[in-house]
CSV table of C-alpha atoms and ligand atoms in Angstrom, one decimal:
chain,number,residue,atom,x,y,z
G,293,MET,CA,19.9,-6.6,10.3
G,294,ASN,CA,16.3,-5.5,10.5
G,295,LYS,CA,14.1,-4.0,13.2
G,296,PRO,CA,10.8,-2.1,13.1
G,297,GLY,CA,11.2,1.0,10.9
G,298,LEU,CA,14.6,-0.1,9.6
G,299,GLN,CA,15.2,-2.4,6.8
G,300,ILE,CA,18.7,-3.2,5.4
G,301,THR,CA,19.1,-5.3,2.3
G,302,GLU,CA,22.4,-6.4,0.9
G,303,HIS,CA,22.8,-6.6,-2.9
G,304,ALA,CA,19.4,-5.0,-3.3
G,305,GLU,CA,17.5,-5.0,-6.6
G,306,LEU,CA,16.8,-1.4,-7.7
G,307,HIS,CA,14.4,-2.2,-10.6
G,308,GLY,CA,11.4,-1.0,-8.6
G,309,LEU,CA,13.2,2.0,-7.2
G,310,ASN,CA,13.7,3.9,-10.4
G,311,THR,CA,10.9,5.0,-12.7
G,312,LEU,CA,13.0,4.2,-15.8
G,313,ALA,CA,12.7,0.6,-14.5
G,314,VAL,CA,16.3,-0.2,-15.2
G,315,ALA,CA,17.8,-3.3,-13.6
G,316,ALA,CA,20.6,-2.5,-11.2
G,317,ARG,CA,21.7,-3.6,-7.7
G,318,ALA,CA,23.0,-1.6,-4.7
G,319,ARG,CA,25.5,-3.0,-2.3
G,320,TYR,CA,23.1,-2.0,0.5
G,321,LEU,CA,19.6,-0.5,0.5
G,322,ILE,CA,18.5,1.0,3.7
G,323,GLU,CA,14.8,2.0,4.2
G,324,LEU,CA,14.4,4.1,7.3
G,325,ASP,CA,11.1,5.3,8.9
G,326,ASP,CA,12.5,7.5,11.7
G,327,PRO,CA,15.3,9.9,10.6
G,328,SER,CA,16.5,10.4,14.1
G,329,GLY,CA,18.5,7.2,13.6
G,330,LEU,CA,20.3,8.5,10.6
G,331,ALA,CA,23.4,9.8,12.2
G,332,ASP,CA,24.2,6.5,13.9
G,333,LEU,CA,23.4,4.6,10.8
G,334,LEU,CA,25.7,6.6,8.6
G,335,ALA,CA,28.5,6.3,11.2
G,336,ASP,CA,28.2,2.5,11.3
G,337,PRO,CA,31.5,1.0,10.0
G,338,ARG,CA,29.7,-1.1,7.5
G,339,PHE,CA,28.4,2.0,5.7
G,340,SER,CA,30.6,5.0,6.7
G,341,GLY,CA,33.1,4.6,3.8
G,342,LEU,CA,30.5,3.9,1.1
G,343,PRO,CA,29.1,6.3,-1.4
G,344,LEU,CA,25.6,7.4,-0.4
G,345,LEU,CA,22.7,7.9,-2.7
G,346,THR,CA,19.4,9.0,-1.3
G,347,VAL,CA,16.3,8.1,-3.4
G,348,GLY,CA,12.6,8.8,-3.2
G,349,GLU,CA,10.6,7.3,-6.0
G,350,GLY,CA,13.7,7.3,-8.2
G,351,SER,CA,12.0,9.5,-10.7
G,352,ASN,CA,15.1,11.4,-11.6
G,353,ILE,CA,17.8,8.8,-11.7
G,354,LEU,CA,19.4,6.7,-14.4
G,355,PHE,CA,21.4,3.7,-13.2
G,356,THR,CA,24.0,2.7,-15.8
G,357,GLY,CA,25.3,-0.2,-13.7
G,358,ASP,CA,25.3,-1.6,-10.2
G,359,PHE,CA,25.8,0.9,-7.4
G,360,ASP,CA,28.6,-0.1,-5.1
G,361,GLY,CA,27.4,2.0,-2.2
G,362,LEU,CA,24.5,2.7,0.1
G,363,VAL,CA,21.1,3.6,-1.3
G,364,LEU,CA,19.0,5.3,1.4
G,365,ARG,CA,15.3,5.7,1.3
G,366,LEU,CA,13.6,7.8,4.0
G,367,ASN,CA,10.0,6.9,4.5
G,368,HIS,CA,8.8,9.5,7.1
G,369,ALA,CA,5.9,11.2,5.4
G,370,GLN,CA,4.0,13.5,7.7
G,371,ILE,CA,2.5,16.7,6.3
G,372,GLU,CA,1.6,19.4,8.8
G,373,LEU,CA,0.6,23.0,9.2
G,374,LEU,CA,3.3,24.7,11.2
G,375,ASP,CA,1.8,28.2,11.3
G,376,GLU,CA,-1.4,29.7,10.0
G,377,GLN,CA,-2.2,33.4,9.5
G,378,ALA,CA,-5.2,34.9,7.8
G,379,ASP,CA,-3.6,35.0,4.4
G,380,HIS,CA,-0.6,32.7,4.5
G,381,ALA,CA,0.6,29.5,6.1
G,382,LEU,CA,3.8,27.6,6.7
G,383,ILE,CA,3.5,24.0,5.8
G,384,ARG,CA,6.0,21.2,6.5
G,385,ALA,CA,6.3,18.0,4.5
G,386,GLU,CA,8.7,15.2,5.4
G,387,ALA,CA,11.0,13.7,2.9
G,388,GLY,CA,9.1,10.5,2.3
G,389,ALA,CA,5.7,12.2,1.5
G,390,SER,CA,4.6,12.0,-2.1
G,391,TRP,CA,4.9,15.4,-3.8
G,392,ASP,CA,1.5,15.1,-5.5
G,393,ALA,CA,-0.1,14.1,-2.1
G,394,LEU,CA,1.3,17.4,-0.7
G,395,VAL,CA,-0.2,19.4,-3.6
G,396,THR,CA,-3.6,17.7,-3.0
G,397,TRP,CA,-3.4,18.2,0.7
G,398,THR,CA,-2.6,21.9,0.5
G,399,LEU,CA,-5.5,22.5,-2.0
G,400,GLN,CA,-7.9,20.6,0.2
G,401,GLN,CA,-6.9,22.9,3.1
G,402,GLY,CA,-7.4,26.0,0.9
G,403,TRP,CA,-3.8,27.0,0.4
G,404,SER,CA,-2.4,27.9,-3.0
G,405,GLY,CA,1.0,28.3,-4.6
G,406,ILE,CA,1.9,24.8,-5.8
G,407,GLU,CA,-1.1,24.0,-7.9
G,408,ASN,CA,0.9,24.3,-11.2
G,409,LEU,CA,3.2,21.6,-9.8
G,410,ALA,CA,0.5,18.9,-9.6
G,411,LEU,CA,1.3,15.4,-10.7
G,412,ILE,CA,5.1,15.8,-10.7
G,413,PRO,CA,6.3,12.4,-9.8
G,414,GLY,CA,8.6,11.8,-6.8
G,415,ARG,CA,8.8,12.6,-3.1
G,416,CYS,CA,9.1,15.9,-1.2
G,417,GLY,CA,12.7,15.2,-0.2
G,418,ALA,CA,13.7,15.3,-3.8
G,419,ALA,CA,11.8,18.5,-4.7
G,420,PRO,CA,14.6,20.9,-3.6
G,421,ILE,CA,17.4,18.9,-5.2
G,422,GLN,CA,16.5,19.9,-8.7
G,423,ASN,CA,14.1,22.7,-7.7
G,424,ILE,CA,11.2,21.1,-9.4
G,425,GLY,CA,9.2,23.3,-11.8
G,426,ALA,CA,6.4,23.2,-14.3
G,427,TYR,CA,3.9,25.5,-16.0
G,428,GLY,CA,5.6,28.7,-14.9
G,429,VAL,CA,6.2,27.9,-11.2
G,430,GLU,CA,9.3,26.5,-9.5
G,431,LEU,CA,9.6,25.2,-5.9
G,432,SER,CA,11.9,28.2,-5.1
G,433,ASP,CA,8.8,30.5,-5.5
G,434,VAL,CA,7.3,29.0,-2.3
G,435,LEU,CA,10.2,27.3,-0.5
G,436,SER,CA,10.9,28.7,2.9
G,437,THR,CA,13.3,26.2,4.6
G,438,VAL,CA,15.0,22.9,3.9
G,439,GLU,CA,15.7,20.6,6.9
G,440,VAL,CA,18.8,18.5,6.2
G,441,TYR,CA,21.3,16.2,7.8
G,442,ASP,CA,24.7,17.7,7.1
G,443,ARG,CA,27.3,14.9,6.8
G,444,VAL,CA,30.2,17.4,7.2
G,445,GLU,CA,28.9,19.0,10.4
G,446,ARG,CA,27.3,15.7,11.5
G,447,ALA,CA,24.2,17.5,12.5
G,448,CYS,CA,20.7,18.3,11.5
G,449,ARG,CA,20.3,21.9,10.2
G,450,GLU,CA,17.6,24.2,8.8
G,451,LEU,CA,18.7,26.0,5.7
G,452,ALA,CA,16.9,29.1,4.5
G,453,ALA,CA,15.8,28.6,0.9
G,454,ALA,CA,17.9,31.6,-0.1
G,455,ASP,CA,21.0,29.7,1.0
G,456,CYS,CA,20.2,26.6,-1.1
G,457,GLY,CA,21.6,28.0,-4.4
G,458,LEU,CA,18.3,27.3,-6.2
G,459,GLY,CA,18.2,27.8,-10.0
G,460,TYR,CA,16.6,26.3,-13.0
G,461,ARG,CA,16.6,22.5,-12.2
G,462,ASP,CA,19.6,23.2,-10.0
G,463,SER,CA,20.5,23.6,-6.3
G,464,MET,CA,23.5,23.3,-4.0
G,465,PHE,CA,22.2,19.8,-3.1
G,466,LYS,CA,22.7,18.8,-6.7
G,467,ARG,CA,26.2,20.3,-6.8
G,468,GLN,CA,27.3,18.8,-3.4
G,469,PRO,CA,25.4,15.4,-3.5
G,470,LYS,CA,27.6,13.8,-0.8
G,471,ARG,CA,27.0,16.4,1.9
G,472,PHE,CA,23.3,16.8,2.5
G,473,VAL,CA,20.4,14.4,3.1
G,474,VAL,CA,17.1,16.3,2.9
G,475,LEU,CA,14.8,15.4,5.8
G,476,ALA,CA,11.9,17.8,5.3
G,477,ILE,CA,10.8,20.9,3.4
G,478,GLN,CA,8.8,23.9,4.6
G,479,LEU,CA,6.7,25.9,2.2
G,480,ARG,CA,5.1,29.3,2.5
G,481,LEU,CA,1.7,29.2,0.8
G,482,GLN,CA,-1.1,31.8,0.4
G,483,ARG,CA,-4.8,31.7,1.0
G,484,ALA,CA,-5.3,33.3,-2.4
G,485,ALA,CA,-2.1,33.3,-4.4
G,486,ARG,CA,-2.1,35.0,-7.7
G,487,LEU,CA,-2.8,32.2,-10.2
G,488,ARG,CA,-0.2,31.6,-12.9
G,489,THR,CA,-2.1,30.6,-16.0
G,490,ASP,CA,0.1,32.2,-18.7
G,491,TYR,CA,2.0,29.1,-19.7
G,492,ALA,CA,1.2,28.0,-23.2
G,493,GLY,CA,-1.6,25.5,-23.1
G,494,LEU,CA,-2.8,26.2,-19.6
G,495,ARG,CA,-5.3,28.9,-20.4
G,496,GLU,CA,-6.6,26.8,-23.3
G,497,GLU,CA,-7.0,23.8,-21.1
G,498,LEU,CA,-9.1,25.9,-18.6
G,499,ALA,CA,-11.2,27.2,-21.5
G,500,ALA,CA,-11.8,23.6,-22.7
G,501,MET,CA,-12.9,22.8,-19.1
G,502,GLN,CA,-15.3,25.7,-19.5
G,503,ILE,CA,-13.9,27.5,-16.5
G,504,ASP,CA,-13.5,31.3,-16.9
G,505,GLN,CA,-12.9,32.2,-13.2
G,506,PRO,CA,-10.5,29.5,-12.2
G,507,GLY,CA,-9.5,28.7,-8.6
G,508,ALA,CA,-6.3,27.0,-7.6
G,509,SER,CA,-7.9,23.5,-7.7
G,510,ASP,CA,-9.0,24.2,-11.3
G,511,VAL,CA,-5.5,25.1,-12.3
G,512,ALA,CA,-4.2,21.9,-10.7
G,513,GLU,CA,-6.8,19.9,-12.6
G,514,ALA,CA,-5.9,21.6,-15.9
G,515,VAL,CA,-2.2,20.8,-15.2
G,516,ARG,CA,-3.1,17.2,-14.5
G,517,ARG,CA,-4.9,16.9,-17.8
G,518,LEU,CA,-2.1,18.5,-19.7
G,519,ARG,CA,0.5,16.3,-18.1
G,520,ARG,CA,-1.5,13.1,-18.6
G,521,ARG,CA,-1.9,14.0,-22.3
G,522,LYS,CA,1.7,15.1,-23.0
G,523,LEU,CA,3.9,13.1,-20.8
G,524,PRO,CA,4.0,9.3,-20.6
G,525,GLN,CA,3.0,8.0,-17.1
G,526,PRO,CA,6.0,6.1,-15.6
G,527,ASP,CA,3.8,3.2,-14.5
G,528,VAL,CA,2.6,2.7,-18.1
G,529,LEU,CA,5.8,3.5,-20.0
G,530,PRO,CA,8.8,3.8,-17.7
G,531,ASN,CA,10.6,7.2,-17.9
G,532,ALA,CA,12.2,9.9,-15.8
G,533,GLY,CA,10.3,13.0,-17.0
G,534,SER,CA,12.3,15.4,-19.0
G,535,PHE,CA,15.7,13.8,-19.7
G,536,PHE,CA,17.3,17.0,-20.9
G,537,LYS,CA,17.2,20.5,-19.4
G,538,ASN,CA,16.2,23.4,-21.7
G,539,PRO,CA,19.6,25.0,-22.5
G,540,ILE,CA,20.2,28.6,-21.5
G,541,VAL,CA,22.4,30.4,-24.1
G,542,ASP,CA,23.6,33.9,-24.6
G,543,ALA,CA,21.6,36.4,-26.5
G,544,ASP,CA,23.8,36.5,-29.6
G,545,LEU,CA,23.6,32.7,-30.2
G,546,ALA,CA,19.8,32.9,-29.6
G,547,GLN,CA,19.5,35.6,-32.2
G,548,SER,CA,21.5,33.8,-34.8
G,549,LEU,CA,19.5,30.6,-34.2
G,550,ARG,CA,16.3,32.7,-34.5
G,551,ALA,CA,17.5,34.0,-37.9
G,552,ARG,CA,18.1,30.5,-39.1
G,553,TYR,CA,15.1,28.9,-37.5
G,554,PRO,CA,12.3,31.5,-37.1
G,555,ALA,CA,9.9,28.9,-35.5
G,556,MET,CA,12.3,28.0,-32.7
G,557,PRO,CA,10.7,28.7,-29.3
G,558,GLN,CA,12.8,31.0,-27.1
G,559,TRP,CA,12.2,32.5,-23.7
G,560,PRO,CA,14.3,35.5,-22.6
G,561,THR,CA,15.7,35.2,-19.1
G,562,ALA,CA,16.1,38.0,-16.5
G,563,ASP,CA,19.8,38.1,-17.0
G,564,LEU,CA,19.7,38.8,-20.8
G,565,HIS,CA,20.2,35.2,-21.7
G,566,CYS,CA,17.7,33.0,-23.6
G,567,LYS,CA,16.2,29.7,-22.7
G,568,LEU,CA,15.7,27.4,-25.7
G,569,SER,CA,13.4,24.4,-26.1
G,570,ALA,CA,15.4,21.2,-26.1
G,571,GLY,CA,12.3,19.3,-27.0
G,572,TRP,CA,11.8,21.4,-30.1
G,573,MET,CA,15.4,20.9,-31.3
G,574,ILE,CA,15.3,17.1,-30.6
G,575,GLU,CA,12.0,16.9,-32.5
G,576,GLN,CA,13.4,18.7,-35.5
G,577,LEU,CA,16.1,16.1,-35.6
G,578,GLY,CA,13.5,13.4,-36.0
G,579,PHE,CA,14.1,11.7,-32.7
G,580,LYS,CA,10.5,11.9,-31.4
G,581,GLY,CA,9.2,8.3,-31.1
G,582,ARG,CA,12.6,6.9,-32.2
G,583,ARG,CA,13.4,3.5,-30.7
G,584,VAL,CA,16.7,1.6,-30.5
G,585,GLY,CA,15.9,-1.8,-29.0
G,586,ASP,CA,13.9,-1.1,-25.9
G,587,ALA,CA,15.5,2.4,-25.4
G,588,GLY,CA,13.4,5.2,-26.9
G,589,ILE,CA,12.2,8.7,-27.1
G,590,ALA,CA,8.6,9.2,-26.1
G,591,PRO,CA,6.3,9.4,-29.1
G,592,GLY,CA,4.5,12.4,-27.6
G,593,HIS,CA,7.4,14.5,-26.1
G,594,ALA,CA,10.9,14.6,-27.4
G,595,LEU,CA,12.4,15.5,-24.1
G,596,VAL,CA,11.4,12.2,-22.4
G,597,LEU,CA,13.6,9.1,-22.7
G,598,VAL,CA,11.5,5.9,-22.2
G,599,ASN,CA,12.2,2.2,-21.5
G,600,HIS,CA,9.9,0.0,-23.7
G,601,GLY,CA,10.8,-3.1,-21.6
G,602,ASN,CA,14.3,-4.3,-20.8
G,603,ALA,CA,16.5,-1.4,-21.9
G,604,SER,CA,19.7,-1.3,-19.8
G,605,GLY,CA,20.9,2.0,-18.3
G,606,SER,CA,23.9,2.1,-20.6
G,607,ALA,CA,21.6,1.6,-23.7
G,608,LEU,CA,19.5,4.6,-22.5
G,609,LEU,CA,22.6,6.6,-21.9
G,610,ALA,CA,23.9,5.8,-25.4
G,611,LEU,CA,20.7,7.0,-26.9
G,612,ALA,CA,20.9,10.2,-24.8
G,613,ARG,CA,24.5,10.8,-26.0
G,614,GLU,CA,23.4,10.4,-29.6
G,615,VAL,CA,20.7,13.0,-29.0
G,616,GLN,CA,23.2,15.4,-27.4
G,617,ASP,CA,25.7,15.0,-30.3
G,618,ALA,CA,23.0,15.5,-32.9
G,619,VAL,CA,21.7,18.7,-31.2
G,620,TYR,CA,25.2,20.0,-31.0
G,621,THR,CA,26.1,19.3,-34.6
G,622,ARG,CA,22.9,20.9,-35.9
G,623,PHE,CA,22.3,23.8,-33.5
G,624,GLY,CA,25.7,24.3,-31.8
G,625,VAL,CA,24.0,24.0,-28.4
G,626,ARG,CA,24.8,21.5,-25.7
G,627,VAL,CA,21.8,20.0,-24.0
G,628,GLU,CA,22.5,18.5,-20.6
G,629,PRO,CA,20.8,15.6,-18.9
G,630,GLU,CA,18.5,16.5,-16.1
G,631,PRO,CA,18.5,13.2,-14.1
G,632,GLN,CA,21.3,12.1,-11.9
G,633,ILE,CA,23.3,9.6,-13.8
G,634,ILE,CA,24.8,6.9,-11.6
D,123,LIG,N1,8.3,21.1,-27.9
D,123,LIG,C1,8.4,20.6,-29.2
D,123,LIG,N2,8.5,19.2,-29.2
D,123,LIG,C2,8.5,18.4,-28.2
D,123,LIG,C3,8.4,19.0,-26.9
D,123,LIG,C4,8.3,20.4,-26.8
D,123,LIG,O1,8.5,21.2,-30.2
D,123,LIG,O2,8.5,17.2,-28.3
D,123,LIG,C5,8.3,22.6,-27.9
D,123,LIG,C6,6.9,23.2,-28.1
D,123,LIG,O3,7.1,24.4,-28.9
D,123,LIG,C7,6.4,23.6,-26.8
D,123,LIG,C8,7.7,23.9,-26.1
D,123,LIG,O4,8.7,23.1,-26.6
D,123,LIG,O5,5.5,24.6,-26.9
D,123,LIG,C9,7.6,23.7,-24.6
D,123,LIG,O6,7.1,22.4,-24.4
D,123,LIG,P1,6.5,21.9,-23.0
D,123,LIG,O7,5.5,22.9,-22.5
D,123,LIG,O8,6.2,20.5,-23.0
D,123,LIG,O9,7.7,22.2,-22.0
D,123,LIG,P2,9.2,21.7,-22.0
D,123,LIG,O10,10.1,22.9,-22.0
D,123,LIG,O11,9.5,20.7,-23.0
D,123,LIG,C10,9.4,21.9,-19.4
D,123,LIG,C11,9.8,21.1,-18.3
D,123,LIG,C12,8.8,20.0,-17.9
D,123,LIG,C13,7.5,20.7,-17.5
D,123,LIG,C14,7.1,21.5,-18.7
D,123,LIG,C15,5.9,22.3,-18.5
D,123,LIG,C16,12.2,21.1,-18.4
D,123,LIG,C17,13.5,20.3,-18.7
D,123,LIG,N3,11.1,20.4,-18.6
D,123,LIG,O12,9.3,21.0,-20.5
D,123,LIG,O13,9.3,19.4,-16.7
D,123,LIG,O14,6.5,19.8,-17.2
D,123,LIG,O15,8.1,22.5,-19.1
D,123,LIG,O16,6.2,23.4,-17.6
D,123,LIG,O17,12.3,22.2,-18.0
D,123,LIG,C18,10.5,17.5,-15.9
D,123,LIG,O18,11.3,18.3,-15.5
D,123,LIG,O19,10.7,16.3,-15.8
D,123,LIG,C19,9.4,18.0,-16.7
D,123,LIG,C20,8.5,17.2,-17.2
């Protein structure tokens, strides 16, 4: 079944393909180097009726059992400059390129705009799915175009970022997971973007580095230091980053919570709602560092679910449900999982 650039494995073990390091199998795993073969592959009668799951590093997925379908991994990984002007550029990154490699490459070329997103695990193809974000910047701030294979139209298309329904950890790709396979992304970056150093901790980190006139690479380095300190690295302690999204609630509920819990962090949103800190609420409930068998909550960050060894996906999900119920009972707020739960 294999030829150069195409590897098909039946009953494939997915342990190494999800950063929570959960054991699970896929009916088929297809690793593909050249996406021009994708349409034919998906039309193959062996695969055409099966559910499809596209993965990169698997850094935002929880498998709760075996996947009776087709797991697709696109490995094309070129990064290139499509257009260069004096003050801005259009950069294209293929789905299989590591996101952090893209951040490093753009900074080396002197382009700024994604320095706050340094060290986010995963590949470029996954970036628009949940509109990755950190330290005050989201992919949607710089995303120009998403190149996709559209399974309904059976054609490759270029979608303008404005048509991708991007929101906080959300996109139309997330809402219609069966329809699109992301092939590449195009970003518009600046020669000298306005640096975003307002996020709590970032300015302090730059001060600790003794940098008072930071450039984009300094901001990236400060973000790397913060992330390494706060978040467990998946290769040391398997995890999928934030397991819960920060809930967005209406202003009245936010106000009554503020009256009851004056220390609760809240961030007003543009549309008169309020974003709450799921990590703060989960920490208040005593979950930080909690462990049930090998399933646990990170000792350093209450938003992160971790696998201390051989936790099953369903054990991790059971712990997540316990957290959700406890948050709802105490605060009247529903926290929703961020990763895709399979
Ligand atoms: N906090 C706690 N306890 C915790 C964690 C957080 O009290 O255990 C409170 C603190 O008050 C802190 C505030 O929450 O000041 C915000 O914490 P942090 O800066 O760590 O940010 P976060 O809201 O918990 C979000 C993203 C992260 C991203 C950071 C930094 C989500 C779901 N998570 O976390 O993204 O790195 O901001 O921008 O929006 C990810 O998506 O996988 C991820 C790691």
